[in-house]
């Protein structure tokens, strides 16, 4: 089976079980938590069975398998989002609020989430430079 690159990200946006307003509240809360550097609060925002898929495209080091569980996902996202050199902003990612990560004037990641209530159920992080070319800081 061949799937169109990035199609998983489009499906995530369409199938979100939370309202648009609730989704945006969770995304903004995640940015707030990241800006305070509170890794424990970040972990509390994650569903125990959360899954994170990272797309490095072979150009950037990224986990080959999906990262599963709140501890593993919090640790990985903590490295990306809690970095003092990173600036974060909320922006539309495939029609829903997501997080754009910038370092040294360039986009180094785009994070899309699927949430339910106040918890993150799934996360997709694109760090592949070829897929980030259209994004600006």
GROMACS .gro file of C-alpha atoms in nm:
model
  137
    1UNK     CA    1   0.000   0.000   0.000
    2UNK     CA    2   0.136   0.340  -0.096
    3UNK     CA    3   0.032   0.640   0.098
    4UNK     CA    4   0.075   1.001   0.003
    5UNK     CA    5   0.351   1.173   0.208
    6UNK     CA    6   0.202   1.368   0.494
    7UNK     CA    7  -0.141   1.207   0.456
    8UNK     CA    8  -0.134   1.093   0.819
    9UNK     CA    9  -0.112   1.457   0.924
   10UNK     CA   10  -0.416   1.551   0.715
   11UNK     CA   11  -0.617   1.263   0.862
   12UNK     CA   12  -0.524   1.369   1.215
   13UNK     CA   13  -0.667   1.716   1.158
   14UNK     CA   14  -0.997   1.585   1.020
   15UNK     CA   15  -1.051   1.319   1.285
   16UNK     CA   16  -0.986   1.518   1.600
   17UNK     CA   17  -1.239   1.420   1.869
   18UNK     CA   18  -1.221   1.759   2.045
   19UNK     CA   19  -1.385   2.086   1.953
   20UNK     CA   20  -1.171   2.341   1.773
   21UNK     CA   21  -1.175   2.571   2.076
   22UNK     CA   22  -1.071   2.293   2.314
   23UNK     CA   23  -0.799   2.183   2.072
   24UNK     CA   24  -0.657   2.534   2.062
   25UNK     CA   25  -0.668   2.560   2.444
   26UNK     CA   26  -0.462   2.240   2.475
   27UNK     CA   27  -0.208   2.357   2.216
   28UNK     CA   28  -0.169   2.696   2.384
   29UNK     CA   29  -0.141   2.529   2.726
   30UNK     CA   30   0.136   2.306   2.591
   31UNK     CA   31   0.325   2.612   2.466
   32UNK     CA   32   0.277   2.781   2.806
   33UNK     CA   33   0.409   2.472   2.986
   34UNK     CA   34   0.707   2.454   2.750
   35UNK     CA   35   0.789   2.820   2.806
   36UNK     CA   36   0.795   2.766   3.185
   37UNK     CA   37   1.017   2.459   3.141
   38UNK     CA   38   0.786   2.239   3.348
   39UNK     CA   39   0.844   1.885   3.218
   40UNK     CA   40   0.617   1.731   3.483
   41UNK     CA   41   0.326   1.953   3.376
   42UNK     CA   42   0.395   1.854   3.013
   43UNK     CA   43   0.372   1.486   3.105
   44UNK     CA   44   0.040   1.548   3.283
   45UNK     CA   45  -0.101   1.688   2.957
   46UNK     CA   46  -0.039   1.357   2.780
   47UNK     CA   47  -0.278   1.063   2.773
   48UNK     CA   48  -0.108   0.755   2.928
   49UNK     CA   49  -0.128   0.580   2.589
   50UNK     CA   50  -0.015   0.879   2.381
   51UNK     CA   51   0.180   0.806   2.063
   52UNK     CA   52   0.434   1.032   1.889
   53UNK     CA   53   0.543   0.986   1.528
   54UNK     CA   54   0.853   1.181   1.423
   55UNK     CA   55   0.929   1.242   1.055
   56UNK     CA   56   1.299   1.308   1.008
   57UNK     CA   57   1.296   1.197   0.646
   58UNK     CA   58   1.637   1.035   0.691
   59UNK     CA   59   1.791   1.384   0.697
   60UNK     CA   60   1.751   1.446   1.071
   61UNK     CA   61   1.796   1.201   1.356
   62UNK     CA   62   1.453   1.076   1.459
   63UNK     CA   63   1.310   0.765   1.621
   64UNK     CA   64   1.240   0.494   1.363
   65UNK     CA   65   0.944   0.359   1.560
   66UNK     CA   66   0.654   0.546   1.714
   67UNK     CA   67   0.732   0.669   2.066
   68UNK     CA   68   0.458   0.542   2.296
   69UNK     CA   69   0.346   0.629   2.647
   70UNK     CA   70   0.339   0.955   2.841
   71UNK     CA   71   0.690   0.914   2.985
   72UNK     CA   72   0.860   0.849   2.652
   73UNK     CA   73   0.666   1.114   2.462
   74UNK     CA   74   0.721   1.372   2.738
   75UNK     CA   75   1.094   1.301   2.734
   76UNK     CA   76   1.118   1.338   2.355
   77UNK     CA   77   0.897   1.645   2.330
   78UNK     CA   78   1.078   1.792   2.628
   79UNK     CA   79   1.404   1.788   2.432
   80UNK     CA   80   1.232   1.973   2.147
   81UNK     CA   81   0.994   2.210   2.323
   82UNK     CA   82   1.171   2.282   2.653
   83UNK     CA   83   1.496   2.387   2.484
   84UNK     CA   84   1.576   2.744   2.592
   85UNK     CA   85   1.709   2.817   2.240
   86UNK     CA   86   1.373   2.731   2.083
   87UNK     CA   87   1.093   2.976   2.026
   88UNK     CA   88   0.741   2.839   1.988
   89UNK     CA   89   0.433   2.979   1.825
   90UNK     CA   90   0.084   2.851   1.763
   91UNK     CA   91  -0.005   2.839   1.395
   92UNK     CA   92  -0.253   2.652   1.178
   93UNK     CA   93  -0.117   2.312   1.078
   94UNK     CA   94  -0.347   2.146   0.825
   95UNK     CA   95  -0.642   2.347   0.946
   96UNK     CA   96  -0.599   2.303   1.323
   97UNK     CA   97  -0.374   2.478   1.574
   98UNK     CA   98  -0.028   2.328   1.599
   99UNK     CA   99   0.314   2.437   1.719
  100UNK     CA  100   0.594   2.575   1.505
  101UNK     CA  101   0.941   2.540   1.659
  102UNK     CA  102   1.210   2.791   1.557
  103UNK     CA  103   1.579   2.801   1.636
  104UNK     CA  104   1.829   3.056   1.513
  105UNK     CA  105   1.579   3.209   1.270
  106UNK     CA  106   1.469   2.887   1.101
  107UNK     CA  107   1.188   2.640   1.152
  108UNK     CA  108   1.323   2.316   1.298
  109UNK     CA  109   0.992   2.143   1.365
  110UNK     CA  110   0.616   2.150   1.324
  111UNK     CA  111   0.404   1.967   1.579
  112UNK     CA  112   0.048   1.857   1.515
  113UNK     CA  113  -0.171   1.709   1.787
  114UNK     CA  114  -0.489   1.509   1.828
  115UNK     CA  115  -0.653   1.586   2.160
  116UNK     CA  116  -0.947   1.469   2.363
  117UNK     CA  117  -1.063   1.690   2.645
  118UNK     CA  118  -0.745   1.829   2.801
  119UNK     CA  119  -0.514   1.545   2.698
  120UNK     CA  120  -0.294   1.487   2.396
  121UNK     CA  121  -0.380   1.147   2.240
  122UNK     CA  122  -0.143   1.155   1.942
  123UNK     CA  123   0.133   1.382   1.822
  124UNK     CA  124   0.316   1.414   1.491
  125UNK     CA  125   0.642   1.603   1.474
  126UNK     CA  126   0.790   1.691   1.137
  127UNK     CA  127   1.162   1.772   1.155
  128UNK     CA  128   1.245   1.677   0.795
  129UNK     CA  129   1.403   1.995   0.646
  130UNK     CA  130   1.252   1.926   0.302
  131UNK     CA  131   0.902   1.933   0.451
  132UNK     CA  132   0.975   2.245   0.656
  133UNK     CA  133   1.096   2.457   0.363
  134UNK     CA  134   0.766   2.648   0.327
  135UNK     CA  135   0.750   2.741   0.697
  136UNK     CA  136   0.896   3.068   0.826
  137UNK     CA  137   0.994   3.192   1.172
   0.00000   0.00000   0.00000
